Each structure stands twice: as C-alpha cells, then as structure tokens.
C-alpha cells in the first residue's frame, strides 16, 4: 500500500529523518512509535507531501508519488489527520462533515457512514465543533477524513490528551475499518499498548532512524518498551 524507501528529509539544512524505510500492509495497520522529538510527525509530513523528501522514494500502490503535491496524493486516496484534534471551530459538527461531503456523489451516505462509526457525533450534530471535548473533536477529525473514501488513513497521535473511553472507541474503529478491507492505516502513537493492539507491523523511531521493527500484537510490547528505553 504505502512504502517509504530510504527517505531522508528535514527543514532547511537540518536533516531530521535519516534514511527511514517502512511499509504499511494492505488492509492493515503499521504503527510508528517513539518519544517526542524522534521525527514521527516529520516522517508523516513527508509521506503526505507537506515536506519534500530530499532523497529516497515514497511509493503508493506501487507508484512513486514523491513528486506529487499533497492535493494530488489526496486524490490518489491518502487522508491525513494531524495532531491536535483539528476542526472548523465555528462550524457545527454536521457542517464540518458537510464541508468535506459537498460535491461527492455519495456525500449524504458517507456522512451517515461516518456517524455510524462514531455514534456520539450524531447527538452533537448541531453543536459547534469548538465546544466539543478533545475526544469528540478527534472523532470528528477522523470522521471527516473517512468521508474522502481513502485507501490509506494517516493518523498522528489520535489518542493524545483524550479520555480512555474514547481511546478504546478509536482503536475499535481502526480495527473494524481495516477488517472490512479497502483501507490501510499508518498510525503514529506514543501509547504502546494501543498501537500494538491495532497494528500488524510496528516501527520504533529514535533521532530520525528506525531502531526496532517487527510484527505487532501484545507479544511485542516488551521488545518495544526495551527499544524505547535505549
């Protein structure tokens, strides 16, 4: 689905990502973990085209998309949910969804599907997004991204600063979506248990380099914690 091959990138003359390679399985989840400052968000920005790769390749569905603008990558089927539970704060929950759905042939159906995944949003449809809790805004951000009907969903710290009940719901949704087929997920996450529970493949990033990788699942937790303790 998505493959990064020896990608190097950074800001100006400062290189942050030093030859990182990883792959996201088709209809599966790859998790990238690491401490603050490890380069996780920078890596995602290179994957979606917000930051150009200085070298290496970004392959999507077998095609090199490294020279494509972010908008072109979106049209190819990549959706990105950045950190911070971002939304249009002055618009209602429903208006936030409608903005993305407008112009799509299945717009109404896609909104309904997103509300089925996050039923709490249905009762909040008339509330301004700026008045939602952090967990509710995160669900809204993911729901908006899914309305674009992506092949790949990229999530940057989706559980940051939100309550455990919503963390569990987001994890359930990720697992459910990938089990249906047709969607892969690249997940950046500091909560090790959450990440490994959802992922088939994990990568630990330290100082812009992959220092550990392997199959996901609870059995990998001790290995990941040891790698992150170094």
mmCIF file of C-alpha atoms in Angstrom:
data_model
loop_
_atom_site.group_PDB
_atom_site.id
_atom_site.type_symbol
_atom_site.label_atom_id
_atom_site.label_comp_id
_atom_site.label_asym_id
_atom_site.label_seq_id
_atom_site.Cartn_x
_atom_site.Cartn_y
_atom_site.Cartn_z
ATOM 1 C CA UNK A 1 0.000 0.000 0.000
ATOM 2 C CA UNK A 2 2.425 2.702 1.242
ATOM 3 C CA UNK A 3 6.157 2.153 1.235
ATOM 4 C CA UNK A 4 8.866 4.577 2.248
ATOM 5 C CA UNK A 5 12.277 3.623 0.913
ATOM 6 C CA UNK A 6 15.392 5.186 2.476
ATOM 7 C CA UNK A 7 13.623 8.526 2.938
ATOM 8 C CA UNK A 8 15.637 11.498 4.117
ATOM 9 C CA UNK A 9 14.027 14.824 4.886
ATOM 10 C CA UNK A 10 14.132 17.770 7.236
ATOM 11 C CA UNK A 11 13.846 21.531 7.456
ATOM 12 C CA UNK A 12 16.275 23.720 5.559
ATOM 13 C CA UNK A 13 19.782 22.342 6.013
ATOM 14 C CA UNK A 14 18.764 20.327 9.077
ATOM 15 C CA UNK A 15 18.074 16.673 8.286
ATOM 16 C CA UNK A 16 15.548 15.144 10.703
ATOM 17 C CA UNK A 17 14.772 11.808 9.035
ATOM 18 C CA UNK A 18 17.852 9.777 8.174
ATOM 19 C CA UNK A 19 17.161 7.040 5.650
ATOM 20 C CA UNK A 20 13.902 5.613 7.026
ATOM 21 C CA UNK A 21 12.235 2.663 5.291
ATOM 22 C CA UNK A 22 8.859 1.262 6.293
ATOM 23 C CA UNK A 23 5.783 -0.288 4.731
ATOM 24 C CA UNK A 24 2.083 -0.244 5.548
ATOM 25 C CA UNK A 25 0.349 -3.572 4.860
ATOM 26 C CA UNK A 26 -2.668 -3.678 2.557
ATOM 27 C CA UNK A 27 -5.850 -3.625 4.656
ATOM 28 C CA UNK A 28 -3.736 -3.423 7.782
ATOM 29 C CA UNK A 29 -2.103 -1.088 10.278
ATOM 30 C CA UNK A 30 1.509 -0.034 10.685
ATOM 31 C CA UNK A 31 2.378 1.815 13.885
ATOM 32 C CA UNK A 32 5.286 4.212 14.327
ATOM 33 C CA UNK A 33 6.288 4.824 17.933
ATOM 34 C CA UNK A 34 8.912 6.971 19.587
ATOM 35 C CA UNK A 35 9.454 9.728 22.105
ATOM 36 C CA UNK A 36 8.786 13.397 21.441
ATOM 37 C CA UNK A 37 11.346 14.755 19.016
ATOM 38 C CA UNK A 38 12.018 11.387 17.375
ATOM 39 C CA UNK A 39 10.831 12.691 13.995
ATOM 40 C CA UNK A 40 7.461 10.945 13.784
ATOM 41 C CA UNK A 41 5.427 13.925 12.574
ATOM 42 C CA UNK A 42 8.182 14.955 10.169
ATOM 43 C CA UNK A 43 8.048 11.473 8.664
ATOM 44 C CA UNK A 44 4.281 11.721 8.172
ATOM 45 C CA UNK A 45 4.613 15.147 6.577
ATOM 46 C CA UNK A 46 6.995 13.635 4.038
ATOM 47 C CA UNK A 47 4.566 10.792 3.351
ATOM 48 C CA UNK A 48 1.681 13.158 2.566
ATOM 49 C CA UNK A 49 3.801 15.658 0.633
ATOM 50 C CA UNK A 50 3.741 18.558 3.094
ATOM 51 C CA UNK A 51 7.514 18.201 3.325
ATOM 52 C CA UNK A 52 9.567 17.111 0.298
ATOM 53 C CA UNK A 53 11.830 14.089 0.608
ATOM 54 C CA UNK A 54 15.440 15.082 -0.006
ATOM 55 C CA UNK A 55 16.162 11.548 -1.161
ATOM 56 C CA UNK A 56 14.527 8.142 -1.199
ATOM 57 C CA UNK A 57 11.126 7.125 -2.518
ATOM 58 C CA UNK A 58 7.508 7.396 -1.396
ATOM 59 C CA UNK A 59 5.569 4.608 -3.098
ATOM 60 C CA UNK A 60 1.782 4.363 -3.016
ATOM 61 C CA UNK A 61 0.025 1.458 -4.713
ATOM 62 C CA UNK A 62 3.350 0.754 -6.398
ATOM 63 C CA UNK A 63 3.670 4.246 -7.913
ATOM 64 C CA UNK A 64 6.301 6.786 -6.913
ATOM 65 C CA UNK A 65 4.292 9.757 -5.591
ATOM 66 C CA UNK A 66 7.265 11.596 -4.130
ATOM 67 C CA UNK A 67 6.962 14.491 -6.579
ATOM 68 C CA UNK A 68 3.178 14.889 -6.255
ATOM 69 C CA UNK A 69 1.584 17.758 -4.357
ATOM 70 C CA UNK A 70 -0.431 16.911 -1.214
ATOM 71 C CA UNK A 71 -3.699 17.542 -3.086
ATOM 72 C CA UNK A 72 -2.711 15.015 -5.749
ATOM 73 C CA UNK A 73 -1.883 12.443 -3.078
ATOM 74 C CA UNK A 74 -5.301 13.029 -1.535
ATOM 75 C CA UNK A 75 -6.895 12.324 -4.908
ATOM 76 C CA UNK A 76 -4.884 9.110 -5.081
ATOM 77 C CA UNK A 77 -6.506 8.034 -1.809
ATOM 78 C CA UNK A 78 -4.384 9.312 1.083
ATOM 79 C CA UNK A 79 -6.093 11.035 4.032
ATOM 80 C CA UNK A 80 -4.148 12.714 6.841
ATOM 81 C CA UNK A 81 -5.384 13.529 10.343
ATOM 82 C CA UNK A 82 -2.697 15.678 12.027
ATOM 83 C CA UNK A 83 -2.145 16.178 15.736
ATOM 84 C CA UNK A 84 -4.362 18.469 17.728
ATOM 85 C CA UNK A 85 -7.971 17.323 17.127
ATOM 86 C CA UNK A 86 -8.297 19.874 14.337
ATOM 87 C CA UNK A 87 -11.715 21.098 13.208
ATOM 88 C CA UNK A 88 -13.505 24.208 11.984
ATOM 89 C CA UNK A 89 -14.386 25.515 15.427
ATOM 90 C CA UNK A 90 -17.079 27.990 14.361
ATOM 91 C CA UNK A 91 -18.950 25.372 12.316
ATOM 92 C CA UNK A 92 -21.224 22.739 13.802
ATOM 93 C CA UNK A 93 -20.305 19.082 13.838
ATOM 94 C CA UNK A 94 -22.609 18.445 10.881
ATOM 95 C CA UNK A 95 -21.249 21.417 8.958
ATOM 96 C CA UNK A 96 -17.704 20.103 9.468
ATOM 97 C CA UNK A 97 -18.763 16.831 7.846
ATOM 98 C CA UNK A 98 -20.775 18.557 5.123
ATOM 99 C CA UNK A 99 -17.812 20.689 4.036
ATOM 100 C CA UNK A 100 -15.957 17.516 3.049
ATOM 101 C CA UNK A 101 -19.007 15.688 1.666
ATOM 102 C CA UNK A 102 -20.167 18.514 -0.626
ATOM 103 C CA UNK A 103 -19.617 17.657 -4.278
ATOM 104 C CA UNK A 104 -19.207 13.938 -3.665
ATOM 105 C CA UNK A 105 -21.682 11.618 -5.347
ATOM 106 C CA UNK A 106 -22.194 9.653 -2.147
ATOM 107 C CA UNK A 107 -21.923 12.661 0.140
ATOM 108 C CA UNK A 108 -25.025 12.019 2.267
ATOM 109 C CA UNK A 109 -24.298 8.302 2.515
ATOM 110 C CA UNK A 110 -20.697 8.983 3.531
ATOM 111 C CA UNK A 111 -21.821 11.300 6.321
ATOM 112 C CA UNK A 112 -24.214 8.635 7.550
ATOM 113 C CA UNK A 113 -21.460 6.008 7.469
ATOM 114 C CA UNK A 114 -19.145 8.250 9.476
ATOM 115 C CA UNK A 115 -21.868 8.812 12.090
ATOM 116 C CA UNK A 116 -22.404 5.068 12.352
ATOM 117 C CA UNK A 117 -18.718 4.676 13.173
ATOM 118 C CA UNK A 118 -18.817 7.467 15.760
ATOM 119 C CA UNK A 119 -22.407 7.496 17.038
ATOM 120 C CA UNK A 120 -21.627 10.071 19.736
ATOM 121 C CA UNK A 121 -21.305 12.670 16.979
ATOM 122 C CA UNK A 122 -24.910 12.202 15.907
ATOM 123 C CA UNK A 123 -26.245 13.756 19.119
ATOM 124 C CA UNK A 124 -23.710 16.574 18.738
ATOM 125 C CA UNK A 125 -24.510 17.400 15.120
ATOM 126 C CA UNK A 126 -25.828 20.896 15.932
ATOM 127 C CA UNK A 127 -23.067 21.797 18.403
ATOM 128 C CA UNK A 128 -20.198 23.992 17.299
ATOM 129 C CA UNK A 129 -17.005 21.975 16.954
ATOM 130 C CA UNK A 130 -15.128 24.447 19.138
ATOM 131 C CA UNK A 131 -17.352 23.446 22.064
ATOM 132 C CA UNK A 132 -16.703 19.713 21.739
ATOM 133 C CA UNK A 133 -14.375 17.838 24.076
ATOM 134 C CA UNK A 134 -10.939 16.819 22.832
ATOM 135 C CA UNK A 135 -12.073 13.243 22.291
ATOM 136 C CA UNK A 136 -15.158 14.350 20.383
ATOM 137 C CA UNK A 137 -13.092 16.654 18.160
ATOM 138 C CA UNK A 138 -10.718 13.787 17.433
ATOM 139 C CA UNK A 139 -13.587 11.546 16.404
ATOM 140 C CA UNK A 140 -14.860 14.367 14.190
ATOM 141 C CA UNK A 141 -11.445 14.798 12.575
ATOM 142 C CA UNK A 142 -11.243 11.087 11.748
ATOM 143 C CA UNK A 143 -14.849 11.029 10.509
ATOM 144 C CA UNK A 144 -14.099 13.948 8.159
ATOM 145 C CA UNK A 145 -11.062 12.167 6.773
ATOM 146 C CA UNK A 146 -13.052 8.988 6.133
ATOM 147 C CA UNK A 147 -15.601 10.907 4.061
ATOM 148 C CA UNK A 148 -12.877 11.293 1.405
ATOM 149 C CA UNK A 149 -13.043 7.477 0.967
ATOM 150 C CA UNK A 150 -9.297 6.997 1.422
ATOM 151 C CA UNK A 151 -7.287 3.894 0.680
ATOM 152 C CA UNK A 152 -4.766 4.985 3.326
ATOM 153 C CA UNK A 153 -5.575 6.833 6.544
ATOM 154 C CA UNK A 154 -2.631 8.507 8.284
ATOM 155 C CA UNK A 155 -3.214 9.327 11.960
ATOM 156 C CA UNK A 156 -0.793 11.426 14.006
ATOM 157 C CA UNK A 157 -1.213 10.823 17.760
ATOM 158 C CA UNK A 158 -5.003 10.224 17.643
ATOM 159 C CA UNK A 159 -5.188 9.435 21.382
ATOM 160 C CA UNK A 160 -3.189 12.410 22.627
ATOM 161 C CA UNK A 161 -4.929 14.137 25.517
ATOM 162 C CA UNK A 162 -8.249 12.294 25.302
ATOM 163 C CA UNK A 163 -10.153 10.148 27.764
ATOM 164 C CA UNK A 164 -9.625 6.347 27.906
ATOM 165 C CA UNK A 165 -13.188 5.532 26.780
ATOM 166 C CA UNK A 166 -12.666 7.455 23.531
ATOM 167 C CA UNK A 167 -9.229 5.867 23.064
ATOM 168 C CA UNK A 168 -10.919 2.470 23.157
ATOM 169 C CA UNK A 169 -13.549 3.600 20.660
ATOM 170 C CA UNK A 170 -10.962 4.936 18.224
ATOM 171 C CA UNK A 171 -8.994 1.683 18.483
ATOM 172 C CA UNK A 172 -12.161 -0.330 17.850
ATOM 173 C CA UNK A 173 -12.961 1.798 14.813
ATOM 174 C CA UNK A 174 -9.480 1.388 13.329
ATOM 175 C CA UNK A 175 -9.610 -2.389 13.737
ATOM 176 C CA UNK A 176 -13.134 -2.545 12.316
ATOM 177 C CA UNK A 177 -12.305 -0.420 9.270
ATOM 178 C CA UNK A 178 -9.212 -2.386 8.301
ATOM 179 C CA UNK A 179 -11.029 -5.693 8.847
ATOM 180 C CA UNK A 180 -13.630 -4.636 6.270
ATOM 181 C CA UNK A 181 -10.907 -4.355 3.624
ATOM 182 C CA UNK A 182 -10.046 -1.483 1.321
ATOM 183 C CA UNK A 183 -8.337 0.672 3.962
ATOM 184 C CA UNK A 184 -4.840 0.719 5.398
ATOM 185 C CA UNK A 185 -3.685 2.832 8.343
ATOM 186 C CA UNK A 186 -0.353 4.441 9.219
ATOM 187 C CA UNK A 187 -0.562 5.260 12.908
ATOM 188 C CA UNK A 188 1.849 7.422 14.895
ATOM 189 C CA UNK A 189 1.250 6.762 18.567
ATOM 190 C CA UNK A 190 3.044 7.043 21.906
ATOM 191 C CA UNK A 191 0.646 4.727 23.756
ATOM 192 C CA UNK A 192 2.393 1.430 23.153
ATOM 193 C CA UNK A 193 -0.462 -0.868 24.173
ATOM 194 C CA UNK A 194 -2.943 0.895 21.913
ATOM 195 C CA UNK A 195 -0.543 0.944 18.959
ATOM 196 C CA UNK A 196 0.456 -2.710 19.162
ATOM 197 C CA UNK A 197 -3.112 -3.887 19.692
ATOM 198 C CA UNK A 198 -4.143 -2.244 16.414
ATOM 199 C CA UNK A 199 -1.026 -2.866 14.318
ATOM 200 C CA UNK A 200 0.236 -5.768 12.254
ATOM 201 C CA UNK A 201 3.624 -4.084 11.928
ATOM 202 C CA UNK A 202 5.494 -1.667 14.191
ATOM 203 C CA UNK A 203 8.483 0.645 13.887
ATOM 204 C CA UNK A 204 10.321 2.447 16.679
ATOM 205 C CA UNK A 205 11.817 5.765 15.648
ATOM 206 C CA UNK A 206 14.652 7.419 17.555
ATOM 207 C CA UNK A 207 16.504 10.530 16.401
ATOM 208 C CA UNK A 208 15.084 10.110 12.911
ATOM 209 C CA UNK A 209 16.134 6.475 12.477
ATOM 210 C CA UNK A 210 14.281 3.165 12.791
ATOM 211 C CA UNK A 211 15.904 1.358 15.715
ATOM 212 C CA UNK A 212 13.460 -1.535 16.014
ATOM 213 C CA UNK A 213 10.706 -3.092 13.894
ATOM 214 C CA UNK A 214 8.647 -6.241 13.809
ATOM 215 C CA UNK A 215 5.188 -7.766 13.920
ATOM 216 C CA UNK A 216 2.535 -6.064 16.046
ATOM 217 C CA UNK A 217 0.459 -7.604 18.806
ATOM 218 C CA UNK A 218 0.708 -7.692 22.580
ATOM 219 C CA UNK A 219 3.676 -10.092 22.466
ATOM 220 C CA UNK A 220 5.851 -7.325 21.046
ATOM 221 C CA UNK A 221 5.260 -4.904 23.922
ATOM 222 C CA UNK A 222 8.327 -5.845 25.980
ATOM 223 C CA UNK A 223 10.563 -5.553 22.900
ATOM 224 C CA UNK A 224 9.154 -2.140 22.023
ATOM 225 C CA UNK A 225 9.493 -0.828 25.580
ATOM 226 C CA UNK A 226 13.094 -2.002 25.685
ATOM 227 C CA UNK A 227 13.813 -0.331 22.347
ATOM 228 C CA UNK A 228 12.274 2.942 23.501
ATOM 229 C CA UNK A 229 14.225 2.857 26.774
ATOM 230 C CA UNK A 230 17.569 2.991 24.988
#
